PDB file of N, CA, C, O and CB in Angstrom:
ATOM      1  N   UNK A   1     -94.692  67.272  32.899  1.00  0.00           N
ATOM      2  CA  UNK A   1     -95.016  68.641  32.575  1.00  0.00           C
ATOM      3  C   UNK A   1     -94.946  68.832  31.064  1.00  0.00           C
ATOM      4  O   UNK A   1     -93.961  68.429  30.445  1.00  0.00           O
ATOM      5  CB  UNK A   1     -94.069  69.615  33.299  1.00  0.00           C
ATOM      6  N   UNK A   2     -96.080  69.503  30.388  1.00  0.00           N
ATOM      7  CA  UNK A   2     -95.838  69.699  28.664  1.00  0.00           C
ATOM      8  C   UNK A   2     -95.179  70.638  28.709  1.00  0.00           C
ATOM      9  O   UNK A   2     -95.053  71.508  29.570  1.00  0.00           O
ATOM     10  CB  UNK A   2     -97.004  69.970  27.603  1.00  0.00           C
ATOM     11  N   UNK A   3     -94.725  70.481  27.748  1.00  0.00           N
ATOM     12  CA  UNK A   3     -93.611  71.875  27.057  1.00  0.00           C
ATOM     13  C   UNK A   3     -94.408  73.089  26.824  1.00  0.00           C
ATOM     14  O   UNK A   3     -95.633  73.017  26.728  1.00  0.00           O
ATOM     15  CB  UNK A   3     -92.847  71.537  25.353  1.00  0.00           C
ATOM     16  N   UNK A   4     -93.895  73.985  26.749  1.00  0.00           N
ATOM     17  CA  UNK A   4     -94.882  75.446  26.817  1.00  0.00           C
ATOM     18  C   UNK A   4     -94.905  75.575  25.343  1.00  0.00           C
ATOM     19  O   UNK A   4     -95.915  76.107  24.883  1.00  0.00           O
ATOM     20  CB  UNK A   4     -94.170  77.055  27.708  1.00  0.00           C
ATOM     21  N   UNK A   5     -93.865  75.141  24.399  1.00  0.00           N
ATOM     22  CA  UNK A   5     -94.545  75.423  23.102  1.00  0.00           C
ATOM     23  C   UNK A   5     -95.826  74.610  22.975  1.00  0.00           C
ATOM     24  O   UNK A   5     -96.845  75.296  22.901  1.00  0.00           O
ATOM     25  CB  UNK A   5     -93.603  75.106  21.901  1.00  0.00           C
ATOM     26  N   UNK A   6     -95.983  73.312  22.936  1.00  0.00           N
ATOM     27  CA  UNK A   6     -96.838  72.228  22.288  1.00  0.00           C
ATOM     28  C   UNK A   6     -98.138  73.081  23.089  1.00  0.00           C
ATOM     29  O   UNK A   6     -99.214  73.250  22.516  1.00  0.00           O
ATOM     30  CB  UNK A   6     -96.436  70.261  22.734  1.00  0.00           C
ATOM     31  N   UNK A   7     -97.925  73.487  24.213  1.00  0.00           N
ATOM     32  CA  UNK A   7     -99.171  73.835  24.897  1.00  0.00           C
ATOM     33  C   UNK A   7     -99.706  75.151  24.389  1.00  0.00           C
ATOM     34  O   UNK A   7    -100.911  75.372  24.271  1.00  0.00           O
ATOM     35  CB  UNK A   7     -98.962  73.903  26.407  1.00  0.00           C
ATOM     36  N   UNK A   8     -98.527  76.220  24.025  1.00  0.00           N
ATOM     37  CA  UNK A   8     -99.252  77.065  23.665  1.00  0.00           C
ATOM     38  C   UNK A   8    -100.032  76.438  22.098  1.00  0.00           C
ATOM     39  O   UNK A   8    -101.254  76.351  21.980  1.00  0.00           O
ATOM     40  CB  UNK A   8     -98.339  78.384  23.658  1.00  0.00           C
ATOM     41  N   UNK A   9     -99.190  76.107  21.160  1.00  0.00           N
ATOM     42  CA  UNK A   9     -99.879  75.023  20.218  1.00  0.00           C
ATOM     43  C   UNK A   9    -101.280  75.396  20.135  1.00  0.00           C
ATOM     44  O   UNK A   9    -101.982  76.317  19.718  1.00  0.00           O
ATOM     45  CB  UNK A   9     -99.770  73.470  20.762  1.00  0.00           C
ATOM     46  N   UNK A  10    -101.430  73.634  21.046  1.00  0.00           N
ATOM     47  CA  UNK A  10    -102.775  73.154  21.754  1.00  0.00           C
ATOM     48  C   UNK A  10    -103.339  74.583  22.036  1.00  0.00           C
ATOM     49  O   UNK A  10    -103.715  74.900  20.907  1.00  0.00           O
ATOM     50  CB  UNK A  10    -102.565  72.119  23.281  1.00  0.00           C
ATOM     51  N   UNK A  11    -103.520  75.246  22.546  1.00  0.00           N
ATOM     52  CA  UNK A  11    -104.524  76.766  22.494  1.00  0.00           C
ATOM     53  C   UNK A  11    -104.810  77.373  21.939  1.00  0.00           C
ATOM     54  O   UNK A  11    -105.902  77.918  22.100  1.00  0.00           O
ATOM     55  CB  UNK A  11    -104.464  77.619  22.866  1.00  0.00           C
ATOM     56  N   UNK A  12    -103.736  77.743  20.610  1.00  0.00           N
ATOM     57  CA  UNK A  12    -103.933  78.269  19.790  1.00  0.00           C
ATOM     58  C   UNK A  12    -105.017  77.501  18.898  1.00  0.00           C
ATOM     59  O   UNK A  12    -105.633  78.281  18.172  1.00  0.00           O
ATOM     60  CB  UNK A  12    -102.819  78.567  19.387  1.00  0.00           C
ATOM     61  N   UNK A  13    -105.389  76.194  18.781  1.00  0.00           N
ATOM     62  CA  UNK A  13    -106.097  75.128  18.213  1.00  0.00           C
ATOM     63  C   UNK A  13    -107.076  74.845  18.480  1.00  0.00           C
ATOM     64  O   UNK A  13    -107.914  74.545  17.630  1.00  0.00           O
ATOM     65  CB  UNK A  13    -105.710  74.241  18.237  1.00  0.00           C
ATOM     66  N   UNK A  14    -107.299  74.843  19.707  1.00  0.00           N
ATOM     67  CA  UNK A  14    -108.460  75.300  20.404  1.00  0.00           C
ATOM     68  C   UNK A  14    -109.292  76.496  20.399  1.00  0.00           C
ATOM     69  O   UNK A  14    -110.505  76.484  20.191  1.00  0.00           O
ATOM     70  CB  UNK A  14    -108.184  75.254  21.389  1.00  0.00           C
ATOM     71  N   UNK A  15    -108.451  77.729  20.684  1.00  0.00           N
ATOM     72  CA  UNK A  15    -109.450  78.984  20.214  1.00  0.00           C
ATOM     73  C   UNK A  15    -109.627  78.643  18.599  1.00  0.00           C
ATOM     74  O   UNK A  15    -110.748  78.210  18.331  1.00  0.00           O
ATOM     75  CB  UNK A  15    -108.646  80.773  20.492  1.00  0.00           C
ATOM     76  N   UNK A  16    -108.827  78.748  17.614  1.00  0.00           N
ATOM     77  CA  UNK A  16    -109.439  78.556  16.336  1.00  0.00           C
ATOM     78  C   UNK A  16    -110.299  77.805  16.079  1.00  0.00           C
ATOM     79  O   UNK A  16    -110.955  78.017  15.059  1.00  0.00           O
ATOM     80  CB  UNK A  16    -108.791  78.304  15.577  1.00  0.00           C
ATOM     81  N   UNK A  17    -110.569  76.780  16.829  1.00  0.00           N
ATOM     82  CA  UNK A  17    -111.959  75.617  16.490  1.00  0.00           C
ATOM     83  C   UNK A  17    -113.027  76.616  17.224  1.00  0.00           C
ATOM     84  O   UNK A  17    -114.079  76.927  16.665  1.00  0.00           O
ATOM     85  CB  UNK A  17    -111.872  73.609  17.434  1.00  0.00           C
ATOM     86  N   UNK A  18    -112.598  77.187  18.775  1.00  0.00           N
ATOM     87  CA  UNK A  18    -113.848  77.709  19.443  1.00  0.00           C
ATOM     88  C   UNK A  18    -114.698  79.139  18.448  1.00  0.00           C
ATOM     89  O   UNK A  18    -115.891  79.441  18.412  1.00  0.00           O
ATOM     90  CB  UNK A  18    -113.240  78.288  21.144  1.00  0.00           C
ATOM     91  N   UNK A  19    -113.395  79.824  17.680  1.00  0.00           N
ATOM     92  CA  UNK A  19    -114.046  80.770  17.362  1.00  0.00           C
ATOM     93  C   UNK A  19    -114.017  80.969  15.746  1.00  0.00           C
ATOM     94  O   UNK A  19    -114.285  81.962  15.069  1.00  0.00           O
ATOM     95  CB  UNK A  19    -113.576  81.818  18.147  1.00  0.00           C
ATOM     96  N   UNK A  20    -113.668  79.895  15.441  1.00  0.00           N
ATOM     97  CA  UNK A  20    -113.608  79.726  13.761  1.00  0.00           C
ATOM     98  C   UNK A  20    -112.518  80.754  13.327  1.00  0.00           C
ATOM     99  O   UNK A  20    -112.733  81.382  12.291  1.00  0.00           O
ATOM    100  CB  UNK A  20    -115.213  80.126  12.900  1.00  0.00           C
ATOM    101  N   UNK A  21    -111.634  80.930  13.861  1.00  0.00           N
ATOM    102  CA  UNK A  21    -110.444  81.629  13.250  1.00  0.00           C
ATOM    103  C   UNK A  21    -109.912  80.946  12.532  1.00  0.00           C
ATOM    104  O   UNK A  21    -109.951  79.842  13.075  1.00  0.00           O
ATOM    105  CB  UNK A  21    -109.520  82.087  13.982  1.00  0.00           C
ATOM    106  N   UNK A  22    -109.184  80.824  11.204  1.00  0.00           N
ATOM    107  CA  UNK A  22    -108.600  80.674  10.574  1.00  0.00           C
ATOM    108  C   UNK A  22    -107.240  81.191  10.116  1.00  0.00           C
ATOM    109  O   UNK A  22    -106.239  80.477  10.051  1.00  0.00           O
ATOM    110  CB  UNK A  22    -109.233  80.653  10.169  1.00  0.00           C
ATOM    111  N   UNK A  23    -107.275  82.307   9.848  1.00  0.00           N
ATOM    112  CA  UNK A  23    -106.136  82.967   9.432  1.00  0.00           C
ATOM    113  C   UNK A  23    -105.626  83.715  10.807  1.00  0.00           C
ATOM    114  O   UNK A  23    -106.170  83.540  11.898  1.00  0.00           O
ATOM    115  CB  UNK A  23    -106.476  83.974   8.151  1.00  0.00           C
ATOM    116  N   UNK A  24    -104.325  84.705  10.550  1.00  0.00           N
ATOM    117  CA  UNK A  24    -104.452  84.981  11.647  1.00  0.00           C
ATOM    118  C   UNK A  24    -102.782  84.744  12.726  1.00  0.00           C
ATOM    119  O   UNK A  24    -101.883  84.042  12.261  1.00  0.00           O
ATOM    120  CB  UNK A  24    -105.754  84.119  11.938  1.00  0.00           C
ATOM    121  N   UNK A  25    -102.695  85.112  13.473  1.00  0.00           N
ATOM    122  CA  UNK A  25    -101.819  84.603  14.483  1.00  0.00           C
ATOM    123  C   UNK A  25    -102.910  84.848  15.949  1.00  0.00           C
ATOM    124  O   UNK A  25    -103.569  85.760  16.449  1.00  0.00           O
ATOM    125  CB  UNK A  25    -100.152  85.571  14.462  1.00  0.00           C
ATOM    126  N   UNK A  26    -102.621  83.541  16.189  1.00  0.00           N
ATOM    127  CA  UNK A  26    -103.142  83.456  18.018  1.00  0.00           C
ATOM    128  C   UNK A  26    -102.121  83.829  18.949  1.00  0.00           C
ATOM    129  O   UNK A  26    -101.296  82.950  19.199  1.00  0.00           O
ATOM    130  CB  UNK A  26    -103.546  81.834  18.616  1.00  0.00           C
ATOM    131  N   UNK A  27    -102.004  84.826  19.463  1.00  0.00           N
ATOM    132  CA  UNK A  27    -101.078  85.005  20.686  1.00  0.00           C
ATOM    133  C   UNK A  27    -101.240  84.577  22.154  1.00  0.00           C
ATOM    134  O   UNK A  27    -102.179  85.052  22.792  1.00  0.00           O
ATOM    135  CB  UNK A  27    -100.923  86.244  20.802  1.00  0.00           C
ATOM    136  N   UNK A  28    -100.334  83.654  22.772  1.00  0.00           N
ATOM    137  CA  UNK A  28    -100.300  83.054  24.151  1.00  0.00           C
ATOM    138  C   UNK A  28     -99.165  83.816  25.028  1.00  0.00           C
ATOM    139  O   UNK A  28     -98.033  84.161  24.687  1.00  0.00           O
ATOM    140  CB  UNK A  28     -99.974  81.406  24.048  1.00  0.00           C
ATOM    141  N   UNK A  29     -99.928  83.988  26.438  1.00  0.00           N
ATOM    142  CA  UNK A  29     -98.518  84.636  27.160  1.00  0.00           C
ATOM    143  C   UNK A  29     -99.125  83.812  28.749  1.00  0.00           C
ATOM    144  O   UNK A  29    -100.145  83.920  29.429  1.00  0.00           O
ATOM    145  CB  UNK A  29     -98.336  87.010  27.158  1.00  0.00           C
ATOM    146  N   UNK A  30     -97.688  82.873  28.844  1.00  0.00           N
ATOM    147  CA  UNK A  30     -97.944  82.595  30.096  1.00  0.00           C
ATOM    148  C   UNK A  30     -98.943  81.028  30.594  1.00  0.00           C
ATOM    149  O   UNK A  30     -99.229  80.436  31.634  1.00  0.00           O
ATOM    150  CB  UNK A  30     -98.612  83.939  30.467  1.00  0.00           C
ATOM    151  N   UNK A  31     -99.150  80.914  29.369  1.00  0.00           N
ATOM    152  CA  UNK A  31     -99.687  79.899  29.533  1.00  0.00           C
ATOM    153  C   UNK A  31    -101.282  79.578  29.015  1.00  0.00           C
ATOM    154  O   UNK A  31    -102.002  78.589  29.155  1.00  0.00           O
ATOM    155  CB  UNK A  31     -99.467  79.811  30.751  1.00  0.00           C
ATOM    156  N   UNK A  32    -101.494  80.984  28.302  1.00  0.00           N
ATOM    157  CA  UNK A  32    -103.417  81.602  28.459  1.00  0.00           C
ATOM    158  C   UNK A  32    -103.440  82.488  27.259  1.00  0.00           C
ATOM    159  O   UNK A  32    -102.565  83.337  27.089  1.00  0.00           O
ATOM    160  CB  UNK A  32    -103.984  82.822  30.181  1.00  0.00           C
ATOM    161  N   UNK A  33    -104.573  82.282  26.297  1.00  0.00           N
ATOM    162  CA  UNK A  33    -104.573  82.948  25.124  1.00  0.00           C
ATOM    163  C   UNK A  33    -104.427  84.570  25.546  1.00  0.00           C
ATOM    164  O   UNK A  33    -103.847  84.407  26.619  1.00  0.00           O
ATOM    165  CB  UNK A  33    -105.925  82.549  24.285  1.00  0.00           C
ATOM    166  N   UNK A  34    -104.493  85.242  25.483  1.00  0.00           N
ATOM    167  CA  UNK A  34    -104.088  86.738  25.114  1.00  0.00           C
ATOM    168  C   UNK A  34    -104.313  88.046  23.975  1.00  0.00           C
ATOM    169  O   UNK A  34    -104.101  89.255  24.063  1.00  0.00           O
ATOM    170  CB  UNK A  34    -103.025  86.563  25.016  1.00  0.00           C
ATOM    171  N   UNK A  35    -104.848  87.172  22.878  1.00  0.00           N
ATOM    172  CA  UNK A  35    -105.176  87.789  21.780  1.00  0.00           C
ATOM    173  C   UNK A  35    -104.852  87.145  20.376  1.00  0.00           C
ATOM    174  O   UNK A  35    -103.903  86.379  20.207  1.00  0.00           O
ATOM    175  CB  UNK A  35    -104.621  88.963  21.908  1.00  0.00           C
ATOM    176  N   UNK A  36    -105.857  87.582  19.244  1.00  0.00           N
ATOM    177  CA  UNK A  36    -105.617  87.512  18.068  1.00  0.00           C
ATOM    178  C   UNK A  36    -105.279  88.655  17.514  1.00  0.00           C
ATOM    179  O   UNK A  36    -105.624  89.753  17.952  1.00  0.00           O
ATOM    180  CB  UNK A  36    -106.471  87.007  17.525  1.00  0.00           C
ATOM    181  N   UNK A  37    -104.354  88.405  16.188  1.00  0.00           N
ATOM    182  CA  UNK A  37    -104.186  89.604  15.223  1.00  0.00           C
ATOM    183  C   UNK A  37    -103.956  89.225  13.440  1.00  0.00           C
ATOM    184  O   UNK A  37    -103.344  88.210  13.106  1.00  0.00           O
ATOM    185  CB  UNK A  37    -102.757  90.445  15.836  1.00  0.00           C
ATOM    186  N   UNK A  38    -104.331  89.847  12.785  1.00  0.00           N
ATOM    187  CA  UNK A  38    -104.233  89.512  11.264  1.00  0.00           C
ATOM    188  C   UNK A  38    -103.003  88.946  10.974  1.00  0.00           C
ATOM    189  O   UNK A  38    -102.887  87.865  10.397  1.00  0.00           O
ATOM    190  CB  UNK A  38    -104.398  90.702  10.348  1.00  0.00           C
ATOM    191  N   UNK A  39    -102.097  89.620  11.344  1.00  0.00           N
ATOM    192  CA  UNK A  39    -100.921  89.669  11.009  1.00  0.00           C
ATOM    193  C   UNK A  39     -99.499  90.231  12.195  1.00  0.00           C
ATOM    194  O   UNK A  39     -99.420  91.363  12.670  1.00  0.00           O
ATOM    195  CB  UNK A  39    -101.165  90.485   9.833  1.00  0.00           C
ATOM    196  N   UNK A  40     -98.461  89.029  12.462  1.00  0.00           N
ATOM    197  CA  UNK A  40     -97.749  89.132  13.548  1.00  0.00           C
ATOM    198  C   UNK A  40     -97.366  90.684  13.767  1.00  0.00           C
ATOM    199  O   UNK A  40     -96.995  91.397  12.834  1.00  0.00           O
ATOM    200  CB  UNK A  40     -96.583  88.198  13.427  1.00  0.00           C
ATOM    201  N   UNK A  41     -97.483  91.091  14.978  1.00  0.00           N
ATOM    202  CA  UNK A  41     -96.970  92.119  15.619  1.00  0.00           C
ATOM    203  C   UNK A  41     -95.707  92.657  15.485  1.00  0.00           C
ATOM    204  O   UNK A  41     -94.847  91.830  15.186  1.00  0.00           O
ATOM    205  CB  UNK A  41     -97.080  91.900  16.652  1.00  0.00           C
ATOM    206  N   UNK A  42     -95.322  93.856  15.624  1.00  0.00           N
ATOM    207  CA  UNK A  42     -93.368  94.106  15.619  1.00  0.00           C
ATOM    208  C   UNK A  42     -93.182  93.923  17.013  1.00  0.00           C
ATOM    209  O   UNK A  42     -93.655  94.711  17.831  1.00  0.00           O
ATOM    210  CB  UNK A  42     -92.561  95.934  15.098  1.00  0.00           C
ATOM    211  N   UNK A  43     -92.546  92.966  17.314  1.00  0.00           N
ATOM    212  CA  UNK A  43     -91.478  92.501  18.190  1.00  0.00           C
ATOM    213  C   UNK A  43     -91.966  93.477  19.201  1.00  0.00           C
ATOM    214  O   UNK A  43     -92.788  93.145  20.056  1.00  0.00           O
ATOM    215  CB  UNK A  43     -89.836  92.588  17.666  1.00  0.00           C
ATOM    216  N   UNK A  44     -91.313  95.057  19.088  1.00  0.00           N
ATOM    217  CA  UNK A  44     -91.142  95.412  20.046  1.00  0.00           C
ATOM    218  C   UNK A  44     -92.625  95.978  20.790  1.00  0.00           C
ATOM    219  O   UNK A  44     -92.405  96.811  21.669  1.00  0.00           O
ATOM    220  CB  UNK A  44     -90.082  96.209  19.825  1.00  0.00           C
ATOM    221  N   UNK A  45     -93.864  95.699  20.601  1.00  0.00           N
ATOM    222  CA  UNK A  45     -95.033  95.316  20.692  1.00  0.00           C
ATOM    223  C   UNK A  45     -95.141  94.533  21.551  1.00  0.00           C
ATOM    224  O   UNK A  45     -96.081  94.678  22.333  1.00  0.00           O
ATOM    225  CB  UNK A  45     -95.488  94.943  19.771  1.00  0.00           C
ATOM    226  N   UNK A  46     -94.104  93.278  21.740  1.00  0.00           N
ATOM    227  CA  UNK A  46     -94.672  92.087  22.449  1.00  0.00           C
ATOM    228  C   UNK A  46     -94.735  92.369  23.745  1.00  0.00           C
ATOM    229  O   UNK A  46     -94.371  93.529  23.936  1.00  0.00           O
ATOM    230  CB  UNK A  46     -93.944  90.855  22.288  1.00  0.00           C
ATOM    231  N   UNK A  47     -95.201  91.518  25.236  1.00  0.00           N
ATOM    232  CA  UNK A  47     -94.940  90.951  25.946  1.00  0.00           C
ATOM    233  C   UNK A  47     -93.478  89.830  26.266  1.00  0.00           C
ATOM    234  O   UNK A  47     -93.565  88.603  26.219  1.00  0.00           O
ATOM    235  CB  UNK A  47     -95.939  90.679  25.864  1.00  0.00           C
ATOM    236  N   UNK A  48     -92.404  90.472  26.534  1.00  0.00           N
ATOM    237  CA  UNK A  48     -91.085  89.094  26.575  1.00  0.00           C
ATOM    238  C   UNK A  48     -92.144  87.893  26.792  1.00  0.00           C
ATOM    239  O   UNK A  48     -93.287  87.927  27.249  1.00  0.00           O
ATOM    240  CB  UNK A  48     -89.617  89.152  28.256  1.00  0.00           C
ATOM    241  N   UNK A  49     -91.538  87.055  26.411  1.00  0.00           N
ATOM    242  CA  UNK A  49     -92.305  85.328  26.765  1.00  0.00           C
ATOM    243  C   UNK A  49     -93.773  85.165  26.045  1.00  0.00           C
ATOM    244  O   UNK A  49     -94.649  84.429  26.499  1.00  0.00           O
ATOM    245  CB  UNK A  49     -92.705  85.060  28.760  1.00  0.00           C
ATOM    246  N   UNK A  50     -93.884  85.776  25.129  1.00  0.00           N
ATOM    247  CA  UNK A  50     -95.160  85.864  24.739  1.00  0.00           C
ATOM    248  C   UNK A  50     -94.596  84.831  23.264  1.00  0.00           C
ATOM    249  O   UNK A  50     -93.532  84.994  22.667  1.00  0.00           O
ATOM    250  CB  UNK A  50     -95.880  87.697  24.576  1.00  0.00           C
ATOM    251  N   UNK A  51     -95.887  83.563  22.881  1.00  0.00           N
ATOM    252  CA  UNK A  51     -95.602  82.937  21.492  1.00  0.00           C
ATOM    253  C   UNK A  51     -96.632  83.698  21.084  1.00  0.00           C
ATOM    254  O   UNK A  51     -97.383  84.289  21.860  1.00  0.00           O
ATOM    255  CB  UNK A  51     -95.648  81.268  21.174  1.00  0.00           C
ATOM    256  N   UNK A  52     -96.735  83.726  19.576  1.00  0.00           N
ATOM    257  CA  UNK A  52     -97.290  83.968  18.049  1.00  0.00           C
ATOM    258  C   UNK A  52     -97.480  82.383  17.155  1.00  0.00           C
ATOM    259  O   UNK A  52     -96.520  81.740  16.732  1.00  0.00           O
ATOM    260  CB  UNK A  52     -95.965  85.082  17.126  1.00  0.00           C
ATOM    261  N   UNK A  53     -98.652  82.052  17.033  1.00  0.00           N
ATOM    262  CA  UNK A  53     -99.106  80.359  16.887  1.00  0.00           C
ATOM    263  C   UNK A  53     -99.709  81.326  15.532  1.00  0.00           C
ATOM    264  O   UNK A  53    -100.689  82.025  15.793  1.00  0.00           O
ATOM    265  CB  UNK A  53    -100.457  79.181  18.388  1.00  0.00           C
ATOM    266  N   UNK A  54     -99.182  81.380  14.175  1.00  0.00           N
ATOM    267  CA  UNK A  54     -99.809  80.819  12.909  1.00  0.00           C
ATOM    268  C   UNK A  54    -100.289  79.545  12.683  1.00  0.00           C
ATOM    269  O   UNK A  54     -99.528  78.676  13.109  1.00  0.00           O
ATOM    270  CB  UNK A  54     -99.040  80.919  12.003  1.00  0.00           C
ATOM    271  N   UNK A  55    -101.598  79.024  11.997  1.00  0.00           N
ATOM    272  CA  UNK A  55    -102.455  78.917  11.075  1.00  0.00           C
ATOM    273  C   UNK A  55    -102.062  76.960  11.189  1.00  0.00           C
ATOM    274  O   UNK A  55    -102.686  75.915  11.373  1.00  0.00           O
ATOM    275  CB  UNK A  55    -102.097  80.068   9.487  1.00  0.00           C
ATOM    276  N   UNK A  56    -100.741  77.382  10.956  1.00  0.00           N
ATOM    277  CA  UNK A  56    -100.212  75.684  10.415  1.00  0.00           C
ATOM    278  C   UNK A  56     -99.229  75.867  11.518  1.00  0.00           C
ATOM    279  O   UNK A  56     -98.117  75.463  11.178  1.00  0.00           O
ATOM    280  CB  UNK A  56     -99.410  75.270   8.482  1.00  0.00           C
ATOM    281  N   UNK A  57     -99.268  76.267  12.533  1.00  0.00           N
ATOM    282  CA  UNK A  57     -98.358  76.016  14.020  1.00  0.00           C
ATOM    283  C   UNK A  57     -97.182  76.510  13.779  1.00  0.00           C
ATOM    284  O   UNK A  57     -96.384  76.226  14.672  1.00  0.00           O
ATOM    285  CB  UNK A  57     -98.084  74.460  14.560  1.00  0.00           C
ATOM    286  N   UNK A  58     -96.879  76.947  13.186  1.00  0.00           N
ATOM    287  CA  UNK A  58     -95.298  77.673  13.035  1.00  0.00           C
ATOM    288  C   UNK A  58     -95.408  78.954  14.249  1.00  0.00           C
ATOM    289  O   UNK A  58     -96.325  79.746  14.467  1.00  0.00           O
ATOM    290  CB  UNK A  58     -94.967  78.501  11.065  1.00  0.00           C
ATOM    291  N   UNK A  59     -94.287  78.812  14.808  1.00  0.00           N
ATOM    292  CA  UNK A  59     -94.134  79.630  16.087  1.00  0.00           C
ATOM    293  C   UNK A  59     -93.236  80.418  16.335  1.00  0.00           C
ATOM    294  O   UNK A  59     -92.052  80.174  16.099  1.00  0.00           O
ATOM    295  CB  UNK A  59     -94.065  79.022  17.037  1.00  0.00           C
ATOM    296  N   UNK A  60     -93.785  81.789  16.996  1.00  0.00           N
ATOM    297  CA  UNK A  60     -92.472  82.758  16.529  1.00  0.00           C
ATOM    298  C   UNK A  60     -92.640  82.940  18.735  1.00  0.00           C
ATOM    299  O   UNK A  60     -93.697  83.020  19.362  1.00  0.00           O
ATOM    300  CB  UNK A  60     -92.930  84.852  14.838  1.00  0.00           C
ATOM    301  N   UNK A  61     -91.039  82.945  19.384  1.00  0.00           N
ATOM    302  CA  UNK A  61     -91.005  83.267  20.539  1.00  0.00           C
ATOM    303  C   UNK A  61     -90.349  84.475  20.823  1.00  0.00           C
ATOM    304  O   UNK A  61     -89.119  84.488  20.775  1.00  0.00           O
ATOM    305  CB  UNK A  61     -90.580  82.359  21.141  1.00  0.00           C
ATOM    306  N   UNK A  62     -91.025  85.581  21.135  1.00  0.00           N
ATOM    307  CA  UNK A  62     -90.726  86.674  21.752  1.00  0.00           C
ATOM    308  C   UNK A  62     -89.708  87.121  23.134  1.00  0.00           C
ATOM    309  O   UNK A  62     -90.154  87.049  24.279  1.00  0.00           O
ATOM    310  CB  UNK A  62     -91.826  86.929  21.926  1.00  0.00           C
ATOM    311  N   UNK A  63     -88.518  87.511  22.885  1.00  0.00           N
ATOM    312  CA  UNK A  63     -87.841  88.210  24.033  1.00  0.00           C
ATOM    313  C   UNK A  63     -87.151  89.441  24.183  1.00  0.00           C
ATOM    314  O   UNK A  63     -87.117  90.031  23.103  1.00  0.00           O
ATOM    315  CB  UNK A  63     -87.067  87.540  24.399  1.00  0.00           C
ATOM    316  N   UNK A  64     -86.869  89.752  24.643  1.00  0.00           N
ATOM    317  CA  UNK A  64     -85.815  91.185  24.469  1.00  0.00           C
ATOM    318  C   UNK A  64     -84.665  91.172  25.244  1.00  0.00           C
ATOM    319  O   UNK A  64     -84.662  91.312  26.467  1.00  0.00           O
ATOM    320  CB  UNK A  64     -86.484  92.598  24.917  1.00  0.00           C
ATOM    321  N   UNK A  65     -83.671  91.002  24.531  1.00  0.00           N
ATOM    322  CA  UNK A  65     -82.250  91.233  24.965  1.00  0.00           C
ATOM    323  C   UNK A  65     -81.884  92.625  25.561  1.00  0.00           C
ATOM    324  O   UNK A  65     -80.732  92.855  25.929  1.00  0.00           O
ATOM    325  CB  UNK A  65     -81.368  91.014  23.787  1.00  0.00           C
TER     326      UNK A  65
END
């Protein structure tokens, strides 16, 4: 089984090749892209379990305590 980061990753890498995104954060929830945005969301915005895949893969994981 892949790890849910590397996979969300891999998607985020994929939509940016499919749609020439560049900049940007790709958002994954669940396993399935979900949306783009210029610039990461406030937290309390998210979906719990939802990643944020910047540009150069740096990954921010969403939850709420």
């Amino acid at each position: 089984m892949q790890d849910p980061l590397q996979h969300a990753r891999e998607l985020a890498r994929h939509w940016r090749e499919a749609k020439g995104g560049d900049g940007g954060i790709v958002l994954i929830l669940d396993g399935m892209f979900v949306g783009h945005a210029p610039e990461l969301p406030p937290a309390a915005l998210w979906v719990p379990g939802c990643f944020a895949i910047a540009r150069d893969g740096h990954a921010r994981y969403i939850h709420h305590d």
